[in-house]
Amino acid sequence: MAKTGRIINLTGAEKKACVRETERHLEEANELKRALIAFSDYVRSRDELLGGDDANDVEDQKARLLDNTEKLERSTRRLESGYKTSVETEKIGFQVLEDLQSQRETLKRARDRLRDQDAELGRSSRILTGMFRRVIENRLLMIFIMVIVLLVIILSIYFIARKS
């Protein structure tokens, strides 16, 4: 019983070893049960042949035989319960592994999308920086042209006023 409670906490190889051991114990218990039944049949047939001289010994042997059979059946049930628990735990472990694999794939796709978005943001940043530089160049050019136009107007007014 102590081992079956620990099956839940075991990992893959340990769990498989415990399952194999449990199966071996189940087979051993079944063999003992068959041997016990065969022995019981042997005792019964011997008693029939000999005429049952010692009735108390036969009754005592039958009682011990029944007691041992009950112990064997209880042990078999516990082993079967442990085996079922280990099989269920293994199924749950496989489901968890499948879920983790799916989540891993999802995270990989999200990481790839983030990398793509980062590359696009870098490209957009370079484009915006280039546009901002052109805006500044255009403003400086416009200010320079406005200064030249203003100088031409001032010089025109000066030369017109000087001629008059």
PDB file of C-alpha atoms in Angstrom, residues 10-151:
ATOM      1  CA  LEU A  10       7.255   9.004  -9.555  1.00  0.00           C
ATOM      2  CA  THR A  11       8.673  10.021 -12.912  1.00  0.00           C
ATOM      3  CA  GLY A  12       8.572   8.135 -16.235  1.00  0.00           C
ATOM      4  CA  ALA A  13      11.209   5.392 -15.825  1.00  0.00           C
ATOM      5  CA  GLU A  14      10.528   4.920 -12.130  1.00  0.00           C
ATOM      6  CA  LYS A  15       6.793   4.718 -12.780  1.00  0.00           C
ATOM      7  CA  LYS A  16       7.274   2.119 -15.528  1.00  0.00           C
ATOM      8  CA  ALA A  17       9.499   0.070 -13.225  1.00  0.00           C
ATOM      9  CA  CYS A  18       6.862   0.281 -10.486  1.00  0.00           C
ATOM     10  CA  VAL A  19       4.133  -0.759 -12.953  1.00  0.00           C
ATOM     11  CA  ARG A  20       6.245  -3.736 -14.082  1.00  0.00           C
ATOM     12  CA  GLU A  21       6.853  -4.704 -10.453  1.00  0.00           C
ATOM     13  CA  THR A  22       3.131  -4.410  -9.730  1.00  0.00           C
ATOM     14  CA  GLU A  23       2.312  -6.611 -12.727  1.00  0.00           C
ATOM     15  CA  ARG A  24       4.904  -9.151 -11.561  1.00  0.00           C
ATOM     16  CA  HIS A  25       3.355  -9.159  -8.080  1.00  0.00           C
ATOM     17  CA  LEU A  26      -0.120  -9.636  -9.584  1.00  0.00           C
ATOM     18  CA  GLU A  27       1.099 -12.617 -11.599  1.00  0.00           C
ATOM     19  CA  GLU A  28       2.815 -14.024  -8.521  1.00  0.00           C
ATOM     20  CA  ALA A  29      -0.346 -13.555  -6.454  1.00  0.00           C
ATOM     21  CA  ASN A  30      -2.427 -15.306  -9.105  1.00  0.00           C
ATOM     22  CA  GLU A  31       0.071 -18.193  -9.211  1.00  0.00           C
ATOM     23  CA  LEU A  32      -0.075 -18.475  -5.415  1.00  0.00           C
ATOM     24  CA  LYS A  33      -3.849 -18.437  -5.566  1.00  0.00           C
ATOM     25  CA  ARG A  34      -3.844 -21.257  -8.128  1.00  0.00           C
ATOM     26  CA  ALA A  35      -1.325 -23.211  -6.026  1.00  0.00           C
ATOM     27  CA  LEU A  36      -3.472 -22.689  -2.939  1.00  0.00           C
ATOM     28  CA  ILE A  37      -6.557 -23.922  -4.740  1.00  0.00           C
ATOM     29  CA  ALA A  38      -4.623 -26.917  -6.080  1.00  0.00           C
ATOM     30  CA  PHE A  39      -3.335 -27.667  -2.595  1.00  0.00           C
ATOM     31  CA  SER A  40      -6.861 -27.378  -1.213  1.00  0.00           C
ATOM     32  CA  ASP A  41      -8.079 -29.820  -3.834  1.00  0.00           C
ATOM     33  CA  TYR A  42      -5.197 -32.151  -2.974  1.00  0.00           C
ATOM     34  CA  VAL A  43      -5.997 -32.026   0.745  1.00  0.00           C
ATOM     35  CA  ARG A  44      -9.659 -32.642   0.083  1.00  0.00           C
ATOM     36  CA  SER A  45      -8.974 -35.613  -2.186  1.00  0.00           C
ATOM     37  CA  ARG A  46      -6.427 -37.051   0.282  1.00  0.00           C
ATOM     38  CA  ASP A  47      -8.926 -36.738   3.099  1.00  0.00           C
ATOM     39  CA  GLU A  48     -11.524 -38.513   1.006  1.00  0.00           C
ATOM     40  CA  LEU A  49      -9.088 -41.353   0.274  1.00  0.00           C
ATOM     41  CA  LEU A  50      -7.853 -41.718   3.845  1.00  0.00           C
ATOM     42  CA  GLY A  51     -11.255 -41.402   5.361  1.00  0.00           C
ATOM     43  CA  GLY A  52     -10.561 -38.228   7.342  1.00  0.00           C
ATOM     44  CA  ASP A  53      -8.928 -39.637  10.481  1.00  0.00           C
ATOM     45  CA  ASP A  54      -8.067 -36.321  12.032  1.00  0.00           C
ATOM     46  CA  ALA A  55     -11.144 -34.150  11.606  1.00  0.00           C
ATOM     47  CA  ASN A  56      -9.729 -31.370  13.783  1.00  0.00           C
ATOM     48  CA  ASP A  57      -6.549 -31.129  11.698  1.00  0.00           C
ATOM     49  CA  VAL A  58      -8.569 -30.964   8.508  1.00  0.00           C
ATOM     50  CA  GLU A  59     -10.808 -28.253   9.932  1.00  0.00           C
ATOM     51  CA  ASP A  60      -7.744 -26.333  11.155  1.00  0.00           C
ATOM     52  CA  GLN A  61      -6.111 -26.626   7.739  1.00  0.00           C
ATOM     53  CA  LYS A  62      -9.312 -25.510   6.046  1.00  0.00           C
ATOM     54  CA  ALA A  63      -9.517 -22.482   8.347  1.00  0.00           C
ATOM     55  CA  ARG A  64      -5.882 -21.567   7.647  1.00  0.00           C
ATOM     56  CA  LEU A  65      -6.427 -22.177   3.967  1.00  0.00           C
ATOM     57  CA  LEU A  66      -9.467 -19.885   3.914  1.00  0.00           C
ATOM     58  CA  ASP A  67      -7.587 -17.259   5.906  1.00  0.00           C
ATOM     59  CA  ASN A  68      -4.638 -17.401   3.508  1.00  0.00           C
ATOM     60  CA  THR A  69      -7.004 -17.238   0.544  1.00  0.00           C
ATOM     61  CA  GLU A  70      -8.638 -14.101   1.951  1.00  0.00           C
ATOM     62  CA  LYS A  71      -5.217 -12.493   2.561  1.00  0.00           C
ATOM     63  CA  LEU A  72      -4.180 -13.372  -0.950  1.00  0.00           C
ATOM     64  CA  GLU A  73      -7.369 -11.889  -2.413  1.00  0.00           C
ATOM     65  CA  ARG A  74      -6.900  -8.673  -0.388  1.00  0.00           C
ATOM     66  CA  SER A  75      -3.307  -8.393  -1.602  1.00  0.00           C
ATOM     67  CA  THR A  76      -4.439  -9.007  -5.154  1.00  0.00           C
ATOM     68  CA  ARG A  77      -7.074  -6.252  -4.887  1.00  0.00           C
ATOM     69  CA  ARG A  78      -4.479  -3.834  -3.475  1.00  0.00           C
ATOM     70  CA  LEU A  79      -2.060  -4.655  -6.264  1.00  0.00           C
ATOM     71  CA  GLU A  80      -4.775  -4.207  -8.878  1.00  0.00           C
ATOM     72  CA  SER A  81      -5.729  -0.877  -7.316  1.00  0.00           C
ATOM     73  CA  GLY A  82      -2.101   0.240  -7.384  1.00  0.00           C
ATOM     74  CA  TYR A  83      -1.795  -0.847 -10.984  1.00  0.00           C
ATOM     75  CA  LYS A  84      -4.943   1.089 -11.962  1.00  0.00           C
ATOM     76  CA  THR A  85      -3.612   4.151 -10.142  1.00  0.00           C
ATOM     77  CA  SER A  86      -0.306   3.941 -11.966  1.00  0.00           C
ATOM     78  CA  VAL A  87      -2.036   3.543 -15.343  1.00  0.00           C
ATOM     79  CA  GLU A  88      -4.283   6.552 -14.641  1.00  0.00           C
ATOM     80  CA  THR A  89      -1.264   8.579 -13.525  1.00  0.00           C
ATOM     81  CA  GLU A  90       0.570   7.640 -16.692  1.00  0.00           C
ATOM     82  CA  LYS A  91      -2.416   8.731 -18.822  1.00  0.00           C
ATOM     83  CA  ILE A  92      -2.566  12.050 -16.988  1.00  0.00           C
ATOM     84  CA  GLY A  93       1.186  12.469 -17.503  1.00  0.00           C
ATOM     85  CA  PHE A  94       0.811  11.904 -21.249  1.00  0.00           C
ATOM     86  CA  GLN A  95      -2.031  14.431 -21.404  1.00  0.00           C
ATOM     87  CA  VAL A  96       0.088  16.980 -19.539  1.00  0.00           C
ATOM     88  CA  LEU A  97       2.977  16.370 -21.931  1.00  0.00           C
ATOM     89  CA  GLU A  98       0.689  16.873 -24.925  1.00  0.00           C
ATOM     90  CA  ASP A  99      -0.650  20.110 -23.431  1.00  0.00           C
ATOM     91  CA  LEU A 100       2.871  21.345 -22.753  1.00  0.00           C
ATOM     92  CA  GLN A 101       3.906  20.527 -26.326  1.00  0.00           C
ATOM     93  CA  SER A 102       0.951  22.478 -27.692  1.00  0.00           C
ATOM     94  CA  GLN A 103       1.713  25.426 -25.411  1.00  0.00           C
ATOM     95  CA  ARG A 104       5.349  25.305 -26.494  1.00  0.00           C
ATOM     96  CA  GLU A 105       4.324  25.529 -30.149  1.00  0.00           C
ATOM     97  CA  THR A 106       2.015  28.448 -29.346  1.00  0.00           C
ATOM     98  CA  LEU A 107       4.822  30.270 -27.550  1.00  0.00           C
ATOM     99  CA  LYS A 108       7.211  29.652 -30.449  1.00  0.00           C
ATOM    100  CA  ARG A 109       4.721  31.109 -32.919  1.00  0.00           C
ATOM    101  CA  ALA A 110       4.126  34.122 -30.656  1.00  0.00           C
ATOM    102  CA  ARG A 111       7.879  34.682 -30.328  1.00  0.00           C
ATOM    103  CA  ASP A 112       8.296  34.511 -34.113  1.00  0.00           C
ATOM    104  CA  ARG A 113       5.466  37.018 -34.591  1.00  0.00           C
ATOM    105  CA  LEU A 114       7.082  39.333 -32.045  1.00  0.00           C
ATOM    106  CA  ARG A 115      10.392  39.136 -33.888  1.00  0.00           C
ATOM    107  CA  ASP A 116       8.646  39.981 -37.153  1.00  0.00           C
ATOM    108  CA  GLN A 117       6.862  42.903 -35.516  1.00  0.00           C
ATOM    109  CA  ASP A 118      10.137  44.119 -34.027  1.00  0.00           C
ATOM    110  CA  ALA A 119      11.735  44.065 -37.478  1.00  0.00           C
ATOM    111  CA  GLU A 120       8.763  45.970 -38.921  1.00  0.00           C
ATOM    112  CA  LEU A 121       8.954  48.540 -36.122  1.00  0.00           C
ATOM    113  CA  GLY A 122      12.670  49.040 -36.813  1.00  0.00           C
ATOM    114  CA  ARG A 123      11.931  49.572 -40.494  1.00  0.00           C
ATOM    115  CA  SER A 124       9.093  51.991 -39.661  1.00  0.00           C
ATOM    116  CA  SER A 125      11.373  53.886 -37.298  1.00  0.00           C
ATOM    117  CA  ARG A 126      13.993  54.303 -40.048  1.00  0.00           C
ATOM    118  CA  ILE A 127      11.319  55.516 -42.484  1.00  0.00           C
ATOM    119  CA  LEU A 128       9.942  58.024 -39.954  1.00  0.00           C
ATOM    120  CA  THR A 129      13.453  59.271 -39.156  1.00  0.00           C
ATOM    121  CA  GLY A 130      14.077  59.812 -42.885  1.00  0.00           C
ATOM    122  CA  MET A 131      10.747  61.652 -43.247  1.00  0.00           C
ATOM    123  CA  PHE A 132      11.521  63.873 -40.242  1.00  0.00           C
ATOM    124  CA  ARG A 133      14.938  64.731 -41.710  1.00  0.00           C
ATOM    125  CA  ARG A 134      13.311  65.665 -45.044  1.00  0.00           C
ATOM    126  CA  VAL A 135      10.737  67.845 -43.253  1.00  0.00           C
ATOM    127  CA  ILE A 136      13.543  69.721 -41.487  1.00  0.00           C
ATOM    128  CA  GLU A 137      15.468  70.057 -44.768  1.00  0.00           C
ATOM    129  CA  ASN A 138      12.321  71.367 -46.518  1.00  0.00           C
ATOM    130  CA  ARG A 139      11.691  73.917 -43.738  1.00  0.00           C
ATOM    131  CA  LEU A 140      15.292  75.135 -43.870  1.00  0.00           C
ATOM    132  CA  LEU A 141      15.064  75.409 -47.651  1.00  0.00           C
ATOM    133  CA  MET A 142      11.773  77.302 -47.373  1.00  0.00           C
ATOM    134  CA  ILE A 143      13.271  79.695 -44.789  1.00  0.00           C
ATOM    135  CA  PHE A 144      16.289  80.239 -47.039  1.00  0.00           C
ATOM    136  CA  ILE A 145      14.019  80.952 -50.037  1.00  0.00           C
ATOM    137  CA  MET A 146      11.902  83.326 -47.915  1.00  0.00           C
ATOM    138  CA  VAL A 147      15.057  85.195 -46.828  1.00  0.00           C
ATOM    139  CA  ILE A 148      16.212  85.482 -50.464  1.00  0.00           C
ATOM    140  CA  VAL A 149      12.733  86.681 -51.575  1.00  0.00           C
ATOM    141  CA  LEU A 150      12.701  89.189 -48.693  1.00  0.00           C
ATOM    142  CA  LEU A 151      16.180  90.430 -49.689  1.00  0.00           C
TER     143      LEU A 151
END
